[in-house]
Coordinates of C-alpha atoms in Angstrom, one line a residue:
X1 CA 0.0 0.0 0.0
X2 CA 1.3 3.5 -0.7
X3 CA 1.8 6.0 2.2
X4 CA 0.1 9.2 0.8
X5 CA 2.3 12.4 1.7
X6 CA 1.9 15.0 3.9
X7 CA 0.4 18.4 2.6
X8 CA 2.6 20.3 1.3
X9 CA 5.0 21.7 3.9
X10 CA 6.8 25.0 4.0
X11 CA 10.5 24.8 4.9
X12 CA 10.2 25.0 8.7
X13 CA 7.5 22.2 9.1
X14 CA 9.6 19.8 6.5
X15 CA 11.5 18.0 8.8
X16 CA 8.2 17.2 10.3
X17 CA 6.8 16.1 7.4
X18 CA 9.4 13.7 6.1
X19 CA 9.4 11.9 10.3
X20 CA 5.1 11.7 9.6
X21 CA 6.1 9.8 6.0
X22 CA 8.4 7.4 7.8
X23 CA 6.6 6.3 10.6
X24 CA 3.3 5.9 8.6
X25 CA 5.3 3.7 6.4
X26 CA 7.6 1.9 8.4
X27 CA 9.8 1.0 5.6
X28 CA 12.9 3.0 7.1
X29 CA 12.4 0.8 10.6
X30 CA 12.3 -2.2 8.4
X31 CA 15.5 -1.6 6.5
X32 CA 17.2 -0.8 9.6
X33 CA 15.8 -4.1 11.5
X34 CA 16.7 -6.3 8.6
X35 CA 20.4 -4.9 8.5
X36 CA 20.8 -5.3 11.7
X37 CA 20.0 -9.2 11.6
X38 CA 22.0 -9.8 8.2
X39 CA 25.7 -10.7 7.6
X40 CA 27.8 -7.8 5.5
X41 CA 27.0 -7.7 2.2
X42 CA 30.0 -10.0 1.1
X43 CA 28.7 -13.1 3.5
X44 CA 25.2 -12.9 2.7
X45 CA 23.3 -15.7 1.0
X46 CA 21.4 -15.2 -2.4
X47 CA 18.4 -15.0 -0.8
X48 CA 19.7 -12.4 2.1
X49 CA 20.8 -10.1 -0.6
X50 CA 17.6 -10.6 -2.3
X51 CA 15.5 -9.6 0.9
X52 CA 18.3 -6.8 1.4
X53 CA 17.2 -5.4 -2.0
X54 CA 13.6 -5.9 -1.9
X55 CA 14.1 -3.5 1.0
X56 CA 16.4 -0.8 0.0
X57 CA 13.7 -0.2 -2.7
X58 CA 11.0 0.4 -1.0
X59 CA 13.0 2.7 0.9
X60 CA 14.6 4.4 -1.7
X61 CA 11.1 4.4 -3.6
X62 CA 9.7 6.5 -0.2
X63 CA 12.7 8.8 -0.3
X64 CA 12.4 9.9 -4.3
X65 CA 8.5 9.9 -3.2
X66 CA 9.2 12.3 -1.0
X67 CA 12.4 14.7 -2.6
X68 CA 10.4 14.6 -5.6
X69 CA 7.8 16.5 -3.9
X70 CA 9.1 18.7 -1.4
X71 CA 13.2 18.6 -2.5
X72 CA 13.1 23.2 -2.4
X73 CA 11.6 22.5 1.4
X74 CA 14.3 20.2 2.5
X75 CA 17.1 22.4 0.3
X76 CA 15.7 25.5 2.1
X77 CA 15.6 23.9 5.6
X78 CA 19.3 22.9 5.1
X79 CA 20.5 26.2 4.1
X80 CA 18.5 28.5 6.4
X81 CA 16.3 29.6 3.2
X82 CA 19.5 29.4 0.9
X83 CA 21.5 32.0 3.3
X84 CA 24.1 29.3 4.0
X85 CA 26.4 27.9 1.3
X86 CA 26.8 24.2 2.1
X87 CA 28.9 22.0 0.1
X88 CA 27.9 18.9 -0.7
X89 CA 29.5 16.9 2.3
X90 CA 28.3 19.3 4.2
X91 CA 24.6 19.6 3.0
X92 CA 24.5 15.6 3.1
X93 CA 25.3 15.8 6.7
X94 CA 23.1 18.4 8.0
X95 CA 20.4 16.3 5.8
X96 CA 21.4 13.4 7.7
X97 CA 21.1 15.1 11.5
X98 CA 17.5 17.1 10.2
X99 CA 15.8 14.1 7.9
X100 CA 16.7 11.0 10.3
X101 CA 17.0 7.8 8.1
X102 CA 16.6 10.5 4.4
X103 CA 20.5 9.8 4.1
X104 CA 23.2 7.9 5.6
X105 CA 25.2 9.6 8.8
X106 CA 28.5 10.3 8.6
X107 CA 29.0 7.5 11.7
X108 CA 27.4 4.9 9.2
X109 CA 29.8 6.1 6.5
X110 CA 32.8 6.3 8.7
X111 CA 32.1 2.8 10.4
X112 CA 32.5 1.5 6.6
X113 CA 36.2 3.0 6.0
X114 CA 37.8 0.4 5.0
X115 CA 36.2 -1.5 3.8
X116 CA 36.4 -3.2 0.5
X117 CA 33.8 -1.6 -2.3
X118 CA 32.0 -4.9 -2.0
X119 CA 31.6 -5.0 1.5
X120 CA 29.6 -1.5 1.8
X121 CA 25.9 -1.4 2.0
X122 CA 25.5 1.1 -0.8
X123 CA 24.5 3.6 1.2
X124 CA 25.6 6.7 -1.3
X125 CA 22.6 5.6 -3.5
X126 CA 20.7 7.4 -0.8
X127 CA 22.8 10.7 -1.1
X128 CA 22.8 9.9 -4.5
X129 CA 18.5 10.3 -4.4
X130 CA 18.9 13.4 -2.1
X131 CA 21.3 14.8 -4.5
X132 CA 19.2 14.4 -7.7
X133 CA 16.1 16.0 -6.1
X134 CA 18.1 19.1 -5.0
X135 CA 20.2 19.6 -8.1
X136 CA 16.4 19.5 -10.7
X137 CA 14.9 22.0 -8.3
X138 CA 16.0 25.5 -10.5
X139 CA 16.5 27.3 -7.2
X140 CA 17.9 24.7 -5.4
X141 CA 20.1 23.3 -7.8
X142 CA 21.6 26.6 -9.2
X143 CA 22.5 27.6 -5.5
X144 CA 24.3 24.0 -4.4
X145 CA 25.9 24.6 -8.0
X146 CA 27.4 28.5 -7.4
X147 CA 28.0 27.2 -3.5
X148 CA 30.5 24.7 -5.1
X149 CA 31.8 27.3 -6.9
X150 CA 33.6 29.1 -3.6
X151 CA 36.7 28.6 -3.4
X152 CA 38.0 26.2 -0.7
X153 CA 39.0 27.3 3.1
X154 CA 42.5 25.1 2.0
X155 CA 43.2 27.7 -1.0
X156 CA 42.4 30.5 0.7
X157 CA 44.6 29.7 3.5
X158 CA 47.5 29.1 1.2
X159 CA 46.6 32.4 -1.0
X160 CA 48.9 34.9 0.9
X161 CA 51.9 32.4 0.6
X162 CA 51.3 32.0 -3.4
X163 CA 50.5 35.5 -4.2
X164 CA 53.8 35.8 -2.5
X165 CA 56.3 33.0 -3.7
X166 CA 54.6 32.2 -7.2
X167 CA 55.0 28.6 -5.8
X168 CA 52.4 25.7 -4.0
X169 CA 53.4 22.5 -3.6
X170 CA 50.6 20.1 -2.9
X171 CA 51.1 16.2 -2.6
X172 CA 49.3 15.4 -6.4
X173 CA 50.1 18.6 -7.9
X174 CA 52.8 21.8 -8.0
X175 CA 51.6 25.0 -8.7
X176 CA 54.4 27.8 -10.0
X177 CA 53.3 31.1 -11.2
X178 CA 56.3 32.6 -13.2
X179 CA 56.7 36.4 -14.4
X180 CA 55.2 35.7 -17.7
X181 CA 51.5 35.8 -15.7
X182 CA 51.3 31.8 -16.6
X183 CA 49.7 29.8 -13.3
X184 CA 52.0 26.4 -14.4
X185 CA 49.8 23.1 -12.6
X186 CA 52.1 19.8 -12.8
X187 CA 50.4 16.9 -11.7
X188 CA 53.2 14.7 -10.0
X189 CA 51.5 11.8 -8.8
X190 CA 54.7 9.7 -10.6
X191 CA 54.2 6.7 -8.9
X192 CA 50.8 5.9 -10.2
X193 CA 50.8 7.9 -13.5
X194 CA 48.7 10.6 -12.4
X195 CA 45.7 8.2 -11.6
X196 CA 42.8 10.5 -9.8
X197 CA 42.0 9.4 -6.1
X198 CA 40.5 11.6 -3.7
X199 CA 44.1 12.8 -2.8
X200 CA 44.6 14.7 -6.1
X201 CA 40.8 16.0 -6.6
X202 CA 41.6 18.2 -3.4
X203 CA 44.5 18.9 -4.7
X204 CA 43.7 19.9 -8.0
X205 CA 40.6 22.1 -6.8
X206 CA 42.8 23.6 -4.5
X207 CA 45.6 24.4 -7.3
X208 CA 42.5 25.8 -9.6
X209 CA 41.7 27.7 -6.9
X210 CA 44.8 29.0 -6.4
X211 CA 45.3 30.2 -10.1
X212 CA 42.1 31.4 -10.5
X213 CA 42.5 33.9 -7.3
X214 CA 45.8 34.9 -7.7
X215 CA 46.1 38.6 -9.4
X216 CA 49.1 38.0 -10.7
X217 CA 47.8 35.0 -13.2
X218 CA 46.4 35.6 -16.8
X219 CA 46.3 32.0 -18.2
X220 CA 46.7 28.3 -16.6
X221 CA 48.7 25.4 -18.0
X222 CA 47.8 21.9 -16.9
X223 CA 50.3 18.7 -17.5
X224 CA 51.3 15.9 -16.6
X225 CA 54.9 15.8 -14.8
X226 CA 57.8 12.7 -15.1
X227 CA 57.0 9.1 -14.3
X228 CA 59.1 7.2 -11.9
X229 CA 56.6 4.5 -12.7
X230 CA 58.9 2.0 -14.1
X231 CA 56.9 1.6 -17.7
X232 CA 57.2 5.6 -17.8
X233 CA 60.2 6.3 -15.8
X234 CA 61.5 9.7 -16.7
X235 CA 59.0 11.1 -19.6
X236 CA 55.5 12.8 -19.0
X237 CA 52.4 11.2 -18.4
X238 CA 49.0 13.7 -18.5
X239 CA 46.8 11.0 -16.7
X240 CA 46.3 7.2 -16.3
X241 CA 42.1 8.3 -15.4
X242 CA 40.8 7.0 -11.6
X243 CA 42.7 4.7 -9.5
X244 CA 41.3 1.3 -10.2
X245 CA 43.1 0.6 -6.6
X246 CA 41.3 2.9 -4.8
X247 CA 38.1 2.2 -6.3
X248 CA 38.2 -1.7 -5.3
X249 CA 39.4 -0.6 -2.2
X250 CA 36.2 1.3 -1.6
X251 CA 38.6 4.7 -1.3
X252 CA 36.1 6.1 -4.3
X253 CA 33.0 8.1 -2.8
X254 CA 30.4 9.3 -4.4
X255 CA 30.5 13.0 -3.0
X256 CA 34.1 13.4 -2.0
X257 CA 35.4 12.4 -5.5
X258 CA 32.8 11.8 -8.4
X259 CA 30.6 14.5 -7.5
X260 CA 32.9 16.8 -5.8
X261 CA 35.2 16.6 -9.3
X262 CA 32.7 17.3 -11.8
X263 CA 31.4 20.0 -9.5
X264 CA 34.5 21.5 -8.1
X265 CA 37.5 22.0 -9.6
X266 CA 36.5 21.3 -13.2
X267 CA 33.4 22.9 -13.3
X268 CA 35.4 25.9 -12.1
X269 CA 37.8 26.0 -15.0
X270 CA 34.8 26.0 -17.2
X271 CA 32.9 28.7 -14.9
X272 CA 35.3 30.2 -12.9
X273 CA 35.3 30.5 -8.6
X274 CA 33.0 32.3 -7.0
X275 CA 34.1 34.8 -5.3
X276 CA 33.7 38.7 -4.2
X277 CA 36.3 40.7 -6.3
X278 CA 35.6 44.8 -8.1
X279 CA 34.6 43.5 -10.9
X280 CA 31.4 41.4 -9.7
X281 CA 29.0 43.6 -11.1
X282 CA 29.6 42.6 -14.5
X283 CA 31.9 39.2 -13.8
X284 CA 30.4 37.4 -11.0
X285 CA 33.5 34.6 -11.2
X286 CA 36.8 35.2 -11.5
X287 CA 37.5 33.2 -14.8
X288 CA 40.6 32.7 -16.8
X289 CA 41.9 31.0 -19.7
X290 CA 43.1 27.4 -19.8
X291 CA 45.2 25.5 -21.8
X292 CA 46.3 21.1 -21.3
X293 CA 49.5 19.7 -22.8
X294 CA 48.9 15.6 -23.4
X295 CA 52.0 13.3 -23.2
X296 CA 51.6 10.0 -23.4
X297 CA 48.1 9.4 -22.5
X298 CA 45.0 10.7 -21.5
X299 CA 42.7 8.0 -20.1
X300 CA 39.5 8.2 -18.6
X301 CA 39.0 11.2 -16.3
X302 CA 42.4 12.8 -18.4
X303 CA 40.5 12.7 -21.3
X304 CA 37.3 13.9 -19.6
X305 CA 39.6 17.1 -18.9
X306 CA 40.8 18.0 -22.1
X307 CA 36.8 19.0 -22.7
X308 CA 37.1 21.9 -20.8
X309 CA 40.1 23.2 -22.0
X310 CA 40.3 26.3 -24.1
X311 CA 43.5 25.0 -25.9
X312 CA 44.5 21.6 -26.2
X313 CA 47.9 20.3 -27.5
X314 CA 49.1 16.6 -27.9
X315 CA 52.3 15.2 -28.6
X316 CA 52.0 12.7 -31.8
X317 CA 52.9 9.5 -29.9
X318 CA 50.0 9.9 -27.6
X319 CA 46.6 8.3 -27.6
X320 CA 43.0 9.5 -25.8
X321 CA 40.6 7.1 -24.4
X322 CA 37.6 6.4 -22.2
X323 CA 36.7 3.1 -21.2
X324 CA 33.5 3.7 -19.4
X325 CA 31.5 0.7 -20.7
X326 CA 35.3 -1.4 -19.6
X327 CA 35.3 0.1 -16.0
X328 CA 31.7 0.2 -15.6
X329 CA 31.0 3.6 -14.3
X330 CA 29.8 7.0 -16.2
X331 CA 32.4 9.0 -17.6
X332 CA 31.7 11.9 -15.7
X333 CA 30.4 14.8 -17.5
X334 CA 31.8 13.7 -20.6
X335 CA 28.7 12.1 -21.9
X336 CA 27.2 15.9 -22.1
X337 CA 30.2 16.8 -23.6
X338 CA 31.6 14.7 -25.8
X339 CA 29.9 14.7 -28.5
X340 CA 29.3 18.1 -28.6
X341 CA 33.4 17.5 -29.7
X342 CA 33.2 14.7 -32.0
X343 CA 29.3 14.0 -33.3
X344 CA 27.4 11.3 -31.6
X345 CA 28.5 8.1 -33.8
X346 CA 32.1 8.8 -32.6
X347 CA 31.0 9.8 -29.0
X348 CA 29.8 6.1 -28.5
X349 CA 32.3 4.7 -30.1
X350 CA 34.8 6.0 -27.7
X351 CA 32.2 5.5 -24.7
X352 CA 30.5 2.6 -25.5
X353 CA 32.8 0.7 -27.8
X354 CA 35.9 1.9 -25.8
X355 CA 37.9 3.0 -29.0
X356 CA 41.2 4.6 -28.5
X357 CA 41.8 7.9 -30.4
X358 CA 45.6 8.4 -31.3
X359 CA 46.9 11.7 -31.9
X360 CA 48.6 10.8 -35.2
X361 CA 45.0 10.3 -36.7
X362 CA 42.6 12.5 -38.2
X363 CA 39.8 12.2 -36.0
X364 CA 42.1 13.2 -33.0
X365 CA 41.7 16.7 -34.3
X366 CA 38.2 16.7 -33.1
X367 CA 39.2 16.3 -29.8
X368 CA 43.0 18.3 -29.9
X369 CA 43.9 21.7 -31.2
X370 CA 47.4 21.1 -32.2
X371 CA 49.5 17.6 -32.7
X372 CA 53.1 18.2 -32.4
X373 CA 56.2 16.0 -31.9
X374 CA 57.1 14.9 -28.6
X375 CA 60.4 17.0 -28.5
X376 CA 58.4 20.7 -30.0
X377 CA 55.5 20.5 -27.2
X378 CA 57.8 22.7 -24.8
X379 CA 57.7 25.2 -27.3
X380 CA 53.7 24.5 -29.0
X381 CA 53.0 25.0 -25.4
X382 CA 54.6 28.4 -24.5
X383 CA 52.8 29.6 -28.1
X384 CA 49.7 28.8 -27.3
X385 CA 49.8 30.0 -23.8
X386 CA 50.8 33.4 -25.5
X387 CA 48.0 33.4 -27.8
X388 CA 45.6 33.2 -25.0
X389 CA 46.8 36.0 -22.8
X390 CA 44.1 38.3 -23.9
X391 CA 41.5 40.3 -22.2
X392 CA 39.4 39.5 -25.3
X393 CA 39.9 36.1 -24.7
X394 CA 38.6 36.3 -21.7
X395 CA 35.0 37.9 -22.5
X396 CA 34.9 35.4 -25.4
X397 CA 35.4 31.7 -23.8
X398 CA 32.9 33.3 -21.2
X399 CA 30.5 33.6 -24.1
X400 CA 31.5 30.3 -26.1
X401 CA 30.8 28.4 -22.7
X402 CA 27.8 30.1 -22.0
X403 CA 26.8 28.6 -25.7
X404 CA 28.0 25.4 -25.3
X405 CA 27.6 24.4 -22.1
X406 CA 24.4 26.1 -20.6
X407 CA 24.2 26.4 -17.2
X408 CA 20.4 24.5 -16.5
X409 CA 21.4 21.8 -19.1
X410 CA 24.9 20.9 -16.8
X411 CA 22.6 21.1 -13.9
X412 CA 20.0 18.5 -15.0
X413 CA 22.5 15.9 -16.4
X414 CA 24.6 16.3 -12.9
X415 CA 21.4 15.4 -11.3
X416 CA 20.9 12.3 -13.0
X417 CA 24.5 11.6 -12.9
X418 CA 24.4 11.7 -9.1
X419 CA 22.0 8.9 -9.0
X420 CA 22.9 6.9 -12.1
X421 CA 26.7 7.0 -10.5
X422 CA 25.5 6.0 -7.2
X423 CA 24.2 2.9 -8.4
X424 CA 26.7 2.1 -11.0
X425 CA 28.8 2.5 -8.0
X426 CA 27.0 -0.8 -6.4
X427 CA 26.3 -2.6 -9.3
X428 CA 27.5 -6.5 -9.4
X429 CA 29.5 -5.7 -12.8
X430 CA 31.8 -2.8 -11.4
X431 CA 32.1 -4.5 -7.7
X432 CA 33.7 -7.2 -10.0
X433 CA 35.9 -5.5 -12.6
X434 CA 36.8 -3.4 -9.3
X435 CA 38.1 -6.8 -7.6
X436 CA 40.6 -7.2 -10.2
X437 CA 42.5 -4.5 -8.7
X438 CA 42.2 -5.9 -5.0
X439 CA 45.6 -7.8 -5.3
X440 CA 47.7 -5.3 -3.2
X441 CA 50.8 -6.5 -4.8
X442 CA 49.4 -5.6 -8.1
X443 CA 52.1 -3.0 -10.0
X444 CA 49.5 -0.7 -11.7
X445 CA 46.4 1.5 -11.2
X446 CA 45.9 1.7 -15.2
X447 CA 48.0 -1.9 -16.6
X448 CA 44.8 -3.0 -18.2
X449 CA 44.2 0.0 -20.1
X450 CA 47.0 1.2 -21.5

């Protein structure tokens, strides 16, 4: 039988109306009671998941039920009528103390550290629902959206130091800023080729961060530093895509990494950070330009970058790909984008069919601006980064993004993403292409893929 909801709540009588829902239905209680008397997920039976499922969706179907209805209520009761500017770990756990049982706590989180991807509950699908609601809501959505757009309290801690010294070194990435107004980000995770963990999205939002706000920065440069890997020891890599590693590991959440990503530090080199600066009246964000230099490879989430780039340069020896339907998980925002680049027949088959695009062919120039050999890309690079220091530049990427990228159309696909994800995230086929990569003795993050 279906619970019928509660009229209509304004924001301050929400919370009351989503602990009405859940004690009329009792399907929260149940899910927690049945939990409680199963195994883990790895050590249940067939029938145990089975019952675990049945449950979870009739849950899950409450909480859409619900978000669907009243998601601006619950987004306004969370931000104190949209005066605070939560970001998304932050919103999920004020959601979590306000909406009892609407999304996991962070002590239900935490107490699954650790654990193994297929060991977890799946408990992001419910942020995942949350999420989804808030980010199709116009008002809601476009305010979590420009609240992810602040820059972090990390950056702006380490401002004063790089306004200073021109220099920022961060654990996945170095920041220098030279006297040519050039904001120089090298991604130096050498040991694993660049692969993205949770480790280098902070520290590449706080780098972004950092070039965006600096005064002294015109244009940015991202690439790939020198492997000590031993396949690549010594020459470049641009980006082996997510840590496989950390993914099997469970060490790949939904919020602090896939969402957090696509929302943070990327979305700001498309939109720029959100900040208060003179110019606000006419330039709400502090943009710049952007350009990416590829060496050797671009897989995955590196190839997902080089959409947002204003100037993209490859040398001839390397190759792009995106082996989403391989891995198992969505590609990110490059499922908007991609085809936008190439045309939809060779968007799926580089998405779906998993084909790699080498730079020494013709159809890599849908996705590149310039090929060069290995040993000219010092010097392509410093060209192209001249061409771009332009206030004219400026004002037009501002406008060609605005064209191609609108800001309600990125807003609706991130909403679905942040479900679909979610439950890509649990899904049997990822938890086991995931345990491939469980073997801690294993020598690479991207050995299947490159």
């Amino acid at each position: 039988m279906t619970t019928t909801l509660p009229a209509r709540p304004l924001h301050e009588d929400v919370q009351h109306a989503w602990q009405e829902l859940a004690t009329a239905s009792g399907v929260i209680a149940r899910v927690e009671d049945l939990l409680t008397a199963l195994p883990a997920p790895g050590a249940r039976t067939a029938g145990q998941r089975a019952d675990a499922a049945a449950a979870h969706q009739a849950a899950r179907a409450l909480r859409t039920r619900f978000l669907d209805a009243y998601a601006d209520a619950v987004y306004d009761r969370l931000t104190t009528g949209r005066t605070l500017r939560p970001r998304l770990d932050e919103l999920l756990e004020a959601a979590a103390d306000t909406f009892p049982g609407l999304v996991p706590t962070v002590a239900r989180l935490a107490a699954e550290t650790g654990l193994v991807q297929a060991d977890k509950e799946g408990h992001e699908i419910d942020q995942g629902i949350l999420l989804r609601a808030v980010l199709r809501s116009p008002t809601a959505g476009e305010h979590l959206l420009d609240s992810m757009l602040r820059p972090t309290d990390r950056a702006l801690r380490m401002l004063p130091e790089f306004t200073r010294t021109g220099v920022a070194e961060l654990e996945a990435v170095r920041v220098e800023r030279r006297d040519d107004g050039v904001a120089r980000l090298s991604m130096c995770r050498d040991d694993c080729l660049n692969a993205e963990d949770v480790r280098q999205v902070d520290d590449m939002e706080t780098a972004v961060d950092l070039a965006l706000l600096d005064p002294a920065t015109r244009v940015a440069l991202l690439r790939g530093g020198r492997m000590s890997h031993p396949r690549h020891r010594g020459r470049r890599v641009f980006s082996a895509g997510i840590n496989l590693k950390s993914l099997s590991s469970g060490g790949i959440p939904l919020t602090g990494f896939l969402l957090r990503r696509e929302l943070g530090y990327i979305h700001k080199i498309v939109r720029g950070v959100l900040t208060d600066h003179p110019d606000q009246w006419h330039a709400p964000r502090i943009e710049k330009p952007w350009v990416a230099a590829v060496d050797g490879f671009a897989i995955g989430g590196g190839m997902q970058l080089l959409l947002v780039f204003d100037h993209v340069l490859a040398a001839s020896d390397a190759y792009l790909s995106l082996p989403a339907a391989k891995e198992g998980i969505i590609p990110g925002v490059a499922n908007f984008r991609l085809a936008r680049y190439t045309g939809p027949r060779l968007a799926r088959q580089i998405v779906l069919g998993g084909r790699r695009i080498r730079a020494s062919e013709p159809d890599a120039r849908l996705l590149v601006d310039e090929v060069v050999e290995p040993e000219d890309m010092d010097a392509a690079v410093e060209r192209s980064l001249a061409r771009l220091d332009s206030e004219a530049v400026l004002a037009n990427r501002r406008m060609l993004n605005l064209a191609d990228e609108p800001g309600d159309a990125f807003r609706a696909y991130l909403a679905e993403f942040a479900l679909q994800q979610s439950l890509r995230l649990y899904s049997e086929d990822v938890l086991d292409k995931a345990g491939r990569f469980a073997d801690p003795t294993a020598k690479s993050t991207h050995i299947e893929r490159s």
